[in-house]
Coordinates of C-alpha atoms and ligand atoms in Angstrom, one line a residue:
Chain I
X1 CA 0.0 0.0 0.0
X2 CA 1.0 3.1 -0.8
X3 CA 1.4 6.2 2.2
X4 CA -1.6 8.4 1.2
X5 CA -3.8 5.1 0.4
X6 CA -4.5 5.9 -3.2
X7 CA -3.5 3.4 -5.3
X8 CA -4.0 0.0 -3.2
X9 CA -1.1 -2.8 -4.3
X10 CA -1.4 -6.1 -3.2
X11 CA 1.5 -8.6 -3.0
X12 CA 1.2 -12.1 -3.5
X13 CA 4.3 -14.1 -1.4
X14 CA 4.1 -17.8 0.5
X15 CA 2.9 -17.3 4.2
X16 CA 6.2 -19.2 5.4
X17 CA 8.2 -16.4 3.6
X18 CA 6.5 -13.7 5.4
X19 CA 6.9 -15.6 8.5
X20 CA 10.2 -15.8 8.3
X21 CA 10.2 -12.4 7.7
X22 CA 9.1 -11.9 10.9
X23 CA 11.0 -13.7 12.7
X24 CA 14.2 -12.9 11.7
X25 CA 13.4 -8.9 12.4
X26 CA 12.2 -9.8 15.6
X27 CA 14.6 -11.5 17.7
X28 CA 14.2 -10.7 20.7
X29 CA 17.5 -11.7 23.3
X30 CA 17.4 -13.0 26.7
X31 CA 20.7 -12.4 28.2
X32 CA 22.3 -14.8 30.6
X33 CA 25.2 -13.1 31.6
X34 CA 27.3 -14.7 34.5
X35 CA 30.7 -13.1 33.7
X36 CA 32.8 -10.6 32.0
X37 CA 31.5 -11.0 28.6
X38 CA 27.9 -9.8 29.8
X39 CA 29.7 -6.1 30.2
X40 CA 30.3 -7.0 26.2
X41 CA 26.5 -7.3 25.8
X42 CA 25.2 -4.3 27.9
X43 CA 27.7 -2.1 25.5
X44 CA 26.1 -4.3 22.4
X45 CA 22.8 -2.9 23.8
X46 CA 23.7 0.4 24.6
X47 CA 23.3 3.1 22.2
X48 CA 26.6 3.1 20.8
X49 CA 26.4 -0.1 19.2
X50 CA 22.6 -0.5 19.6
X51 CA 21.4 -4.0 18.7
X52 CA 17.8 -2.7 18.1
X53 CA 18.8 -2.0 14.7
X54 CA 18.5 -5.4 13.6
X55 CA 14.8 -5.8 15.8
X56 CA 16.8 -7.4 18.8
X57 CA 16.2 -4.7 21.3
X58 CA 13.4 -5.9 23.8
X59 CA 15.5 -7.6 26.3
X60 CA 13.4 -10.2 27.9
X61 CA 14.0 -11.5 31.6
X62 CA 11.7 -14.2 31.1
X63 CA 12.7 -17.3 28.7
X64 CA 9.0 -17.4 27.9
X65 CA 9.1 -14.2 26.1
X66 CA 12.3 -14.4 24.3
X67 CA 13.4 -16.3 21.1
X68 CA 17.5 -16.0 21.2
X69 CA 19.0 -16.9 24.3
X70 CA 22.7 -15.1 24.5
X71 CA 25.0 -17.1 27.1
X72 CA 27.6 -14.5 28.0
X73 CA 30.1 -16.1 30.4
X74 CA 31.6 -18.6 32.4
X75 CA 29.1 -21.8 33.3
X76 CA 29.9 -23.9 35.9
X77 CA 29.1 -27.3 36.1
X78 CA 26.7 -26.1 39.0
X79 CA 25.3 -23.6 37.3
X80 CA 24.0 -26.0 34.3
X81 CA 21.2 -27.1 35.4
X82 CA 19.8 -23.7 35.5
X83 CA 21.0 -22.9 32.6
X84 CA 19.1 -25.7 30.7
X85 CA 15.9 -25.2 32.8
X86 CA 16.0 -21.9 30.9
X87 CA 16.5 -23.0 27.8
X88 CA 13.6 -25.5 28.2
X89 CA 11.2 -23.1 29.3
X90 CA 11.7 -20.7 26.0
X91 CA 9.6 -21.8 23.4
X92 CA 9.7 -22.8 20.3
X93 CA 11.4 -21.2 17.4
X94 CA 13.9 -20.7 19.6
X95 CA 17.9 -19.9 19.1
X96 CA 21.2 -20.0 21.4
X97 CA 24.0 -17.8 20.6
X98 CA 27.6 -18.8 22.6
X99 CA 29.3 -15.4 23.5
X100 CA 32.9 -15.8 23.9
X101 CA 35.6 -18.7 24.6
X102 CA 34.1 -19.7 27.9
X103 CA 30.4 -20.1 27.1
X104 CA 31.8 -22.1 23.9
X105 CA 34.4 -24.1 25.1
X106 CA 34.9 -23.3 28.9
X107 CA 38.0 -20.9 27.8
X108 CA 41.1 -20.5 30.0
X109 CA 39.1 -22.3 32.9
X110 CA 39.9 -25.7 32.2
X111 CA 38.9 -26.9 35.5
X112 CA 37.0 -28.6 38.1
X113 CA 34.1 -26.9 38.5
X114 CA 33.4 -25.4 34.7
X115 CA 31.4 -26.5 32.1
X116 CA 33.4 -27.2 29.1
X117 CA 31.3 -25.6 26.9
X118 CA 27.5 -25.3 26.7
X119 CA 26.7 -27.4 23.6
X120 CA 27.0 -30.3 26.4
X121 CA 23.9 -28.9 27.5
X122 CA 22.0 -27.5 24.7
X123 CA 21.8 -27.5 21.5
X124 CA 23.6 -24.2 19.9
X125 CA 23.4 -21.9 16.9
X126 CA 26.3 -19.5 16.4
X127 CA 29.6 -19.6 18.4
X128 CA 31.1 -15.9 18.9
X129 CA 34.9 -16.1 19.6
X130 CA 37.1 -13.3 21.7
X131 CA 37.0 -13.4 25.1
X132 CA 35.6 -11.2 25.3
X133 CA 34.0 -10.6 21.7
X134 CA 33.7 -7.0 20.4
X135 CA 29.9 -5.8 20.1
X136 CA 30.6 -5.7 16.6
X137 CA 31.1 -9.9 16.8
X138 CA 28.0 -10.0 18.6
X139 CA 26.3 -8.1 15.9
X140 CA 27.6 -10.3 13.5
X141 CA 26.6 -13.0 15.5
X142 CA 22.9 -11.6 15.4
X143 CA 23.1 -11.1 11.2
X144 CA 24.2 -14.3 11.1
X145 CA 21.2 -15.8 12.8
X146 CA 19.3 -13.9 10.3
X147 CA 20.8 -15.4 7.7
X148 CA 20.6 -18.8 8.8
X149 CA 16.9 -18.1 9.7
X150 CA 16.5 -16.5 6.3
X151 CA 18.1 -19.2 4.2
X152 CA 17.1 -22.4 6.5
X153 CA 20.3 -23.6 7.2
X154 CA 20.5 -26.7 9.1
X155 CA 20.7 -26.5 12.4
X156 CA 23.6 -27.9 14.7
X157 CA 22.5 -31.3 15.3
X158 CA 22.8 -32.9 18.7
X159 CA 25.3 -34.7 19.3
X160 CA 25.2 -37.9 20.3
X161 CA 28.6 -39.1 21.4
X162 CA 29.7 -42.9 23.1
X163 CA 29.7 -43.1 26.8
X164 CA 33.9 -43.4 26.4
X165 CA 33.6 -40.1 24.0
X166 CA 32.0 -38.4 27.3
X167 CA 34.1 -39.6 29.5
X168 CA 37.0 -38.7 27.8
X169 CA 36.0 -35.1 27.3
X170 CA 34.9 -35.0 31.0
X171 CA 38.0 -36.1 31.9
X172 CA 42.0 -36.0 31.4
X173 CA 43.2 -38.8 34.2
X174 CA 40.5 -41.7 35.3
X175 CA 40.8 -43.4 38.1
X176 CA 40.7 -47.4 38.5
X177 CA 37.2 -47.1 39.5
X178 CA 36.4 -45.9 36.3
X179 CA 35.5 -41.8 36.7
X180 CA 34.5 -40.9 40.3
X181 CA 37.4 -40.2 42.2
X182 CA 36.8 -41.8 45.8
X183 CA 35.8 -39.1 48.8
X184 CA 39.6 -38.6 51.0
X185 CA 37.3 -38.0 53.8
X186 CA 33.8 -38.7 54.3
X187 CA 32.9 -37.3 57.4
X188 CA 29.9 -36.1 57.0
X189 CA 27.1 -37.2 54.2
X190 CA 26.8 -34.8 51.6
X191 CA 23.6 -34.2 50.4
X192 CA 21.8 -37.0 48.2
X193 CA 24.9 -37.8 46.8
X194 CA 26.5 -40.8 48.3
X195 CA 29.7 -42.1 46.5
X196 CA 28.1 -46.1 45.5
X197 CA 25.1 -43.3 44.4
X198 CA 27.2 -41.6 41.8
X199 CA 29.3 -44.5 40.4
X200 CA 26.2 -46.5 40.0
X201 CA 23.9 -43.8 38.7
X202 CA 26.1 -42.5 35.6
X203 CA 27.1 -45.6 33.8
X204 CA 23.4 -47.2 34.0
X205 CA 21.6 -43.8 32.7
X206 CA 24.4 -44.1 29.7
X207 CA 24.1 -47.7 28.6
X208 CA 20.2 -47.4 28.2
X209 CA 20.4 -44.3 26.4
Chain M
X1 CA 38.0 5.9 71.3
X2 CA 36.6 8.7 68.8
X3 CA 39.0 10.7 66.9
X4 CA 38.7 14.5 65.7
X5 CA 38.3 15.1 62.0
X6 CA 41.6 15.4 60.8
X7 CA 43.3 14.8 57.2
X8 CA 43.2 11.2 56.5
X9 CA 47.0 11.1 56.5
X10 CA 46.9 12.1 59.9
X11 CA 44.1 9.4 60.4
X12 CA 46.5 6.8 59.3
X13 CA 49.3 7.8 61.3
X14 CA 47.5 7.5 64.0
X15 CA 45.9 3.6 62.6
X16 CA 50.3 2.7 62.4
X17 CA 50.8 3.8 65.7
X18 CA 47.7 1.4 67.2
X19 CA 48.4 -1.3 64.7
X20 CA 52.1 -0.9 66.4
X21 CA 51.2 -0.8 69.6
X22 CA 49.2 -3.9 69.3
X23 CA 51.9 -5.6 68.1
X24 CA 54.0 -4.9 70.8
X25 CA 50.9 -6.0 73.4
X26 CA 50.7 -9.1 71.4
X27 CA 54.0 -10.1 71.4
X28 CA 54.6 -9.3 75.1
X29 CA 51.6 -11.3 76.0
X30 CA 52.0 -14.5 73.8
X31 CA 55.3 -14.5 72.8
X32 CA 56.6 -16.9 75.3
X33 CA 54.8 -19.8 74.5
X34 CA 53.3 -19.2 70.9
X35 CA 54.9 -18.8 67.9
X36 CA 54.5 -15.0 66.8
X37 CA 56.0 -13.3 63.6
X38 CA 55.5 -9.9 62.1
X39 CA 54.6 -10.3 58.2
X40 CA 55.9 -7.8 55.2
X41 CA 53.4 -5.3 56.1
X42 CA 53.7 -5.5 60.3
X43 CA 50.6 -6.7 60.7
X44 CA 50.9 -9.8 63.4
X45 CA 50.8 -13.3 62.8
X46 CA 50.0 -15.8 65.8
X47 CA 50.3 -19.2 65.6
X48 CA 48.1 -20.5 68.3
X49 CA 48.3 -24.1 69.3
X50 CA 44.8 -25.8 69.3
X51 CA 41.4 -25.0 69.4
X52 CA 40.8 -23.7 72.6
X53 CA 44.1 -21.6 72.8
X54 CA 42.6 -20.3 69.8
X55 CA 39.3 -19.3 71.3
X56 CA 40.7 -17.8 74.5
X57 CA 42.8 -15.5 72.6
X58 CA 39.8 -14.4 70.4
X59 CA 38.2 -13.6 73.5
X60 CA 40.8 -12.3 74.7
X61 CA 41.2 -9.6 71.7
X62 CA 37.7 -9.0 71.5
X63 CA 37.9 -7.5 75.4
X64 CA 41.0 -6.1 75.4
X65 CA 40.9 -2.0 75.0
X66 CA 44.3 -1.5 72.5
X67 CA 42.8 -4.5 69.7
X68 CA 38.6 -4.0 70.5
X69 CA 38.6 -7.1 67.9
X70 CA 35.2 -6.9 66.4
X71 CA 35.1 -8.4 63.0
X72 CA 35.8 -10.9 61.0
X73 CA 37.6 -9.9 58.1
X74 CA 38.5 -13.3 56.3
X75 CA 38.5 -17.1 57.2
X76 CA 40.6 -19.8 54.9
X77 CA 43.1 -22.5 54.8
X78 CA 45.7 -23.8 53.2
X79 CA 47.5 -27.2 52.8
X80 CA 50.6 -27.7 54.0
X81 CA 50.8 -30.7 52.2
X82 CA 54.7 -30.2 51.8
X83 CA 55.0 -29.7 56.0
X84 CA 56.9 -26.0 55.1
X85 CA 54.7 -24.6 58.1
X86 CA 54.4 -27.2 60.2
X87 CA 53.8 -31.1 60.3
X88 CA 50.1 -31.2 60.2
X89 CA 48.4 -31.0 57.1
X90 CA 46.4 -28.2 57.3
X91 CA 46.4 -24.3 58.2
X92 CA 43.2 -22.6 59.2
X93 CA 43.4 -18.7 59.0
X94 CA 41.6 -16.4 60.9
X95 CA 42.1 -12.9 59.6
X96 CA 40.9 -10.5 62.0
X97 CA 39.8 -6.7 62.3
X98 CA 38.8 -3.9 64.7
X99 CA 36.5 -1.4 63.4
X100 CA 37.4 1.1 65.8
X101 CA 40.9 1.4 66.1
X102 CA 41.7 -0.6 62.5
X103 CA 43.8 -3.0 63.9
X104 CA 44.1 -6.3 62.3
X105 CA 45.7 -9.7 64.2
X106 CA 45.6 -13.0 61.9
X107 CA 45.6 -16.1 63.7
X108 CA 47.0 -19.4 62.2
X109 CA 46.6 -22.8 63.3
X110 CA 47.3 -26.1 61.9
X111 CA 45.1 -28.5 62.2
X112 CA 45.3 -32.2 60.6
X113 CA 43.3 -34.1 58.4
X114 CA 41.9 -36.4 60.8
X115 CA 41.3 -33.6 63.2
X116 CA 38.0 -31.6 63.7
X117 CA 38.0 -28.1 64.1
X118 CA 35.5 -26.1 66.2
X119 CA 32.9 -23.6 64.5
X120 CA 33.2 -19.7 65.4
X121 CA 30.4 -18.8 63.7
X122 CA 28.7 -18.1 67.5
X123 CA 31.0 -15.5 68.3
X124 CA 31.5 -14.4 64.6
X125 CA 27.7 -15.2 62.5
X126 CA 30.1 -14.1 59.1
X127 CA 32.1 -17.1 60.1
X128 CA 29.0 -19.8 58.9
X129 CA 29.4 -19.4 55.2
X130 CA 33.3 -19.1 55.4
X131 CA 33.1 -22.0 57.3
X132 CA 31.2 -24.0 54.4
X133 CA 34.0 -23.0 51.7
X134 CA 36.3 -23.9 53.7
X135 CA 35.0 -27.0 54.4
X136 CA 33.8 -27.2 50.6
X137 CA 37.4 -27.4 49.3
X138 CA 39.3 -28.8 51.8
X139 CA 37.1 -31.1 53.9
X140 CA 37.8 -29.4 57.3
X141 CA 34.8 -30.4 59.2
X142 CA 34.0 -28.1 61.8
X143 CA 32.0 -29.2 64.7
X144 CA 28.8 -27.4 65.9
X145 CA 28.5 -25.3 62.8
X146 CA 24.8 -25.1 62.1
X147 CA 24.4 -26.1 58.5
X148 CA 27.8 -27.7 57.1
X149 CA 26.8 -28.3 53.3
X150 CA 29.1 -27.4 50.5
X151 CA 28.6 -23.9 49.1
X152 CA 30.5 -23.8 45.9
X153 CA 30.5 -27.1 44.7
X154 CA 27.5 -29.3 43.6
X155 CA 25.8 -30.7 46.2
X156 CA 26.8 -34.5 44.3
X157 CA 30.2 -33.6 44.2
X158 CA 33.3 -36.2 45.6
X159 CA 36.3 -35.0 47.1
X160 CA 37.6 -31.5 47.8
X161 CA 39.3 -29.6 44.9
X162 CA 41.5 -27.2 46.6
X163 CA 43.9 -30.4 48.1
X164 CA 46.8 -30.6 46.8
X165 CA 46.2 -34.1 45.4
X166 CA 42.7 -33.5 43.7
X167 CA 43.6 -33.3 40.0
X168 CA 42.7 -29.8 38.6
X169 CA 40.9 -30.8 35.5
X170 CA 39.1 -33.9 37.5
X171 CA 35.7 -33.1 36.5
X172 CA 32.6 -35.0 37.5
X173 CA 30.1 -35.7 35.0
X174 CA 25.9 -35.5 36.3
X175 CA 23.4 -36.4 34.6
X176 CA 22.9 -32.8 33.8
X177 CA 25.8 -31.7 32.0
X178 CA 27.1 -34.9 29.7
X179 CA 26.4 -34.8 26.1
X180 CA 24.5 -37.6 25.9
X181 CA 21.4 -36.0 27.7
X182 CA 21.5 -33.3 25.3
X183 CA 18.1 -33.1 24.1
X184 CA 16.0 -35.5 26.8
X185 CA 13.5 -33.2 28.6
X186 CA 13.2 -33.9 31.4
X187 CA 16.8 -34.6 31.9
X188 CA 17.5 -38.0 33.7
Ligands
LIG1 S1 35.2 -15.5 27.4 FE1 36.7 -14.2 28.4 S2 35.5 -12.3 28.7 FE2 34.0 -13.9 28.2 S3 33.3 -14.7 30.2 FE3 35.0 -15.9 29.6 S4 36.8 -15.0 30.5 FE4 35.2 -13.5 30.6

């Protein structure tokens, strides 16, 4: 239609078209930022950079709202759960972006208590590298989820690695008992977790799945 | 003791001067039988012998009128797994503060693995979460701490990361963070 509503046009186009359309203008983020790179996201945001040029400016505090989640920093190995909680409560179409080293491969903190890397919890779209990134690889980041929302691209697939691939990438030095290394001390119970608990639990839950 | 509004250098003389005094109290008082050492930036170290040596002197400091000890500042360990300090595993800190007269006093004692050690968090409440990380990452247990449950770690987790002999990339794989649940909702 034209501005002063003279001469009506109509266009014909495919309904899936339009909806994609709509949802690659409209992507609205929910930020989980734990660490440093979430400073790199509140600059994306701001209005130097300002992500709302690309229709990804309505932050979102609730999952159920939002259609990208952006994980901005370190994830510990506590802090998973919560994470993927999150990311089941957003709903469908629904896209992950990786910010920086640690959120896409645990970074320099190759240790105990970090998750190495949140595609072992979720499924993920676009991987952002710098640590941190520059709002301008965030950006890209977003243009690129347009793109692959635009063109279809496949998706990352889930991967489905061997019960010796995960163990392996969970851990550089096994023990003869296979992967829990036994409590030094156990004075005092801790939790639900009892030590036959966790050796038993882990290799039954793989083998049937 | 209040002190007139002066410059803050003047202010911080007069903190050296306490902080100096104290020292010398301290090392009058215990020097005899405990082992006491001034560290890089004179502030006092006392190595106190057991637990109940250790809470007399607390007591002690938090009466006395030159240290008026009435805060907590920090509470760690460290393991002395190659016996440099000592020849028990363990050494519990006890970094302490006055608010009044800004002197500080840390207190050190070792303590070994099989040993318990004894909660402050009665006299000092900030002492109950310390407490917990301490025992978190090195498996100190204190008795008649309220709630002892780890702080940092997962609740399933084996072992205490910040021995010596707990392997730094030793992680433990859940249910909830292994590829292989990747997408089961609910996870296992
Ligand atoms: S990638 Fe670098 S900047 Fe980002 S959270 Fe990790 S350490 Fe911080």
């Amino acid at each position: 239609m034209s501005k002063d509503g003279s001469n009506t046009m109509i266009f014909s186009t495919l309904l899936s078209e339009a909806v994609k359309w709509g949802r690659k203008n409209s992507l609205w983020p929910m930020p989980f930022a734990t660490s440093c790179c979430g400073i790199e996201v509140m600059s994306t945001l701001s209005s130097t950079y300002d992500l709302s040029r690309f229709g990804a400016e309505v932050v979102r505090f609730s999952p159920r709202q939002a259609d990208m989640l952006i994980v901005a920093g370190t994830i510990t190995t506590k802090m998973a759960p919560v994470l993927r909680t999150i990311y089941d409560q957003m709903l469908e179409p629904k896209w992950v972006i990786a910010m920086g080293a640690c959120s896409s491969s645990g970074g320099i903190f190759d240790t105990y208590s970090v998750l190495q890397g949140i595609d072992y919890i979720m499924p993920v779209d676009v991987y952002v590298s710098g640590c941190p990134p520059i709002p301008e690889g965030l950006i890209y980041s977003v243009l690129y989820l347009q793109k692959i929302i635009d063109e279809g691209l496949e998706r990352t697939p889930a991967l489905k690695p061997t019960y010796e691939e995960a163990m392996k990438a969970m851990t550089y030095h096994k023990t003869p008992e296979g992967l829990i290394l036994p409590s030094i001390k156990t004075g005092i119970s801790l939790g639900n977790g009892t030590n036959e608990e966790a050796s038993k639990e882990v290799p039954n839950e793989v083998r049937n799945g | 003791m209040r002190f007139a509004m002066g410059s803050s250098i003047d202010q911080r003389a007069t903190y050296l001067q306490l902080q100096k005094a104290a020292n010398q109290k301290l090392q009058d008082l215990y020097a005899k039988d405990l082992h006491f050492e001034l560290d890089k930036i004179n502030e006092p170290i006392l190595w106190v012998k057991n637990m109940p040596n250790l809470f007399a002197v607390i007591c002690y400091l938090q009466t006395d009128e030159i240290f008026k000890i009435n805060y907590l500042s920090d509470l760690t360990a460290y393991d002395n797994i190659d016996h440099i300090d000592g020849d028990k595993r363990f050494v519990l800190v006890y970094q302490l503060l006055s608010l009044e007269t800004k002197v500080s006093v840390r207190l050190k004692l070792l303590i070994d693995d099989s040993e318990d050690a004894k909660t402050i968090s009665h006299i000092f409440p900030a002492a109950n979460w310390l407490e917990r990380e301490v025992f978190d990452m090195y498996g100190i247990v204190f008795r008649g701490h309220p709630d002892l449950r780890r702080i940092m770690m997962d609740e399933r987790f084996i072992g205490h990361p910040q021995r010596k002999e707990y392997d730094i990339k030793q992680r433990m794989p859940f249910a909830d963070n292994m590829k292989t649940n990747l997408d089961r909702n609910p996870v296992p």
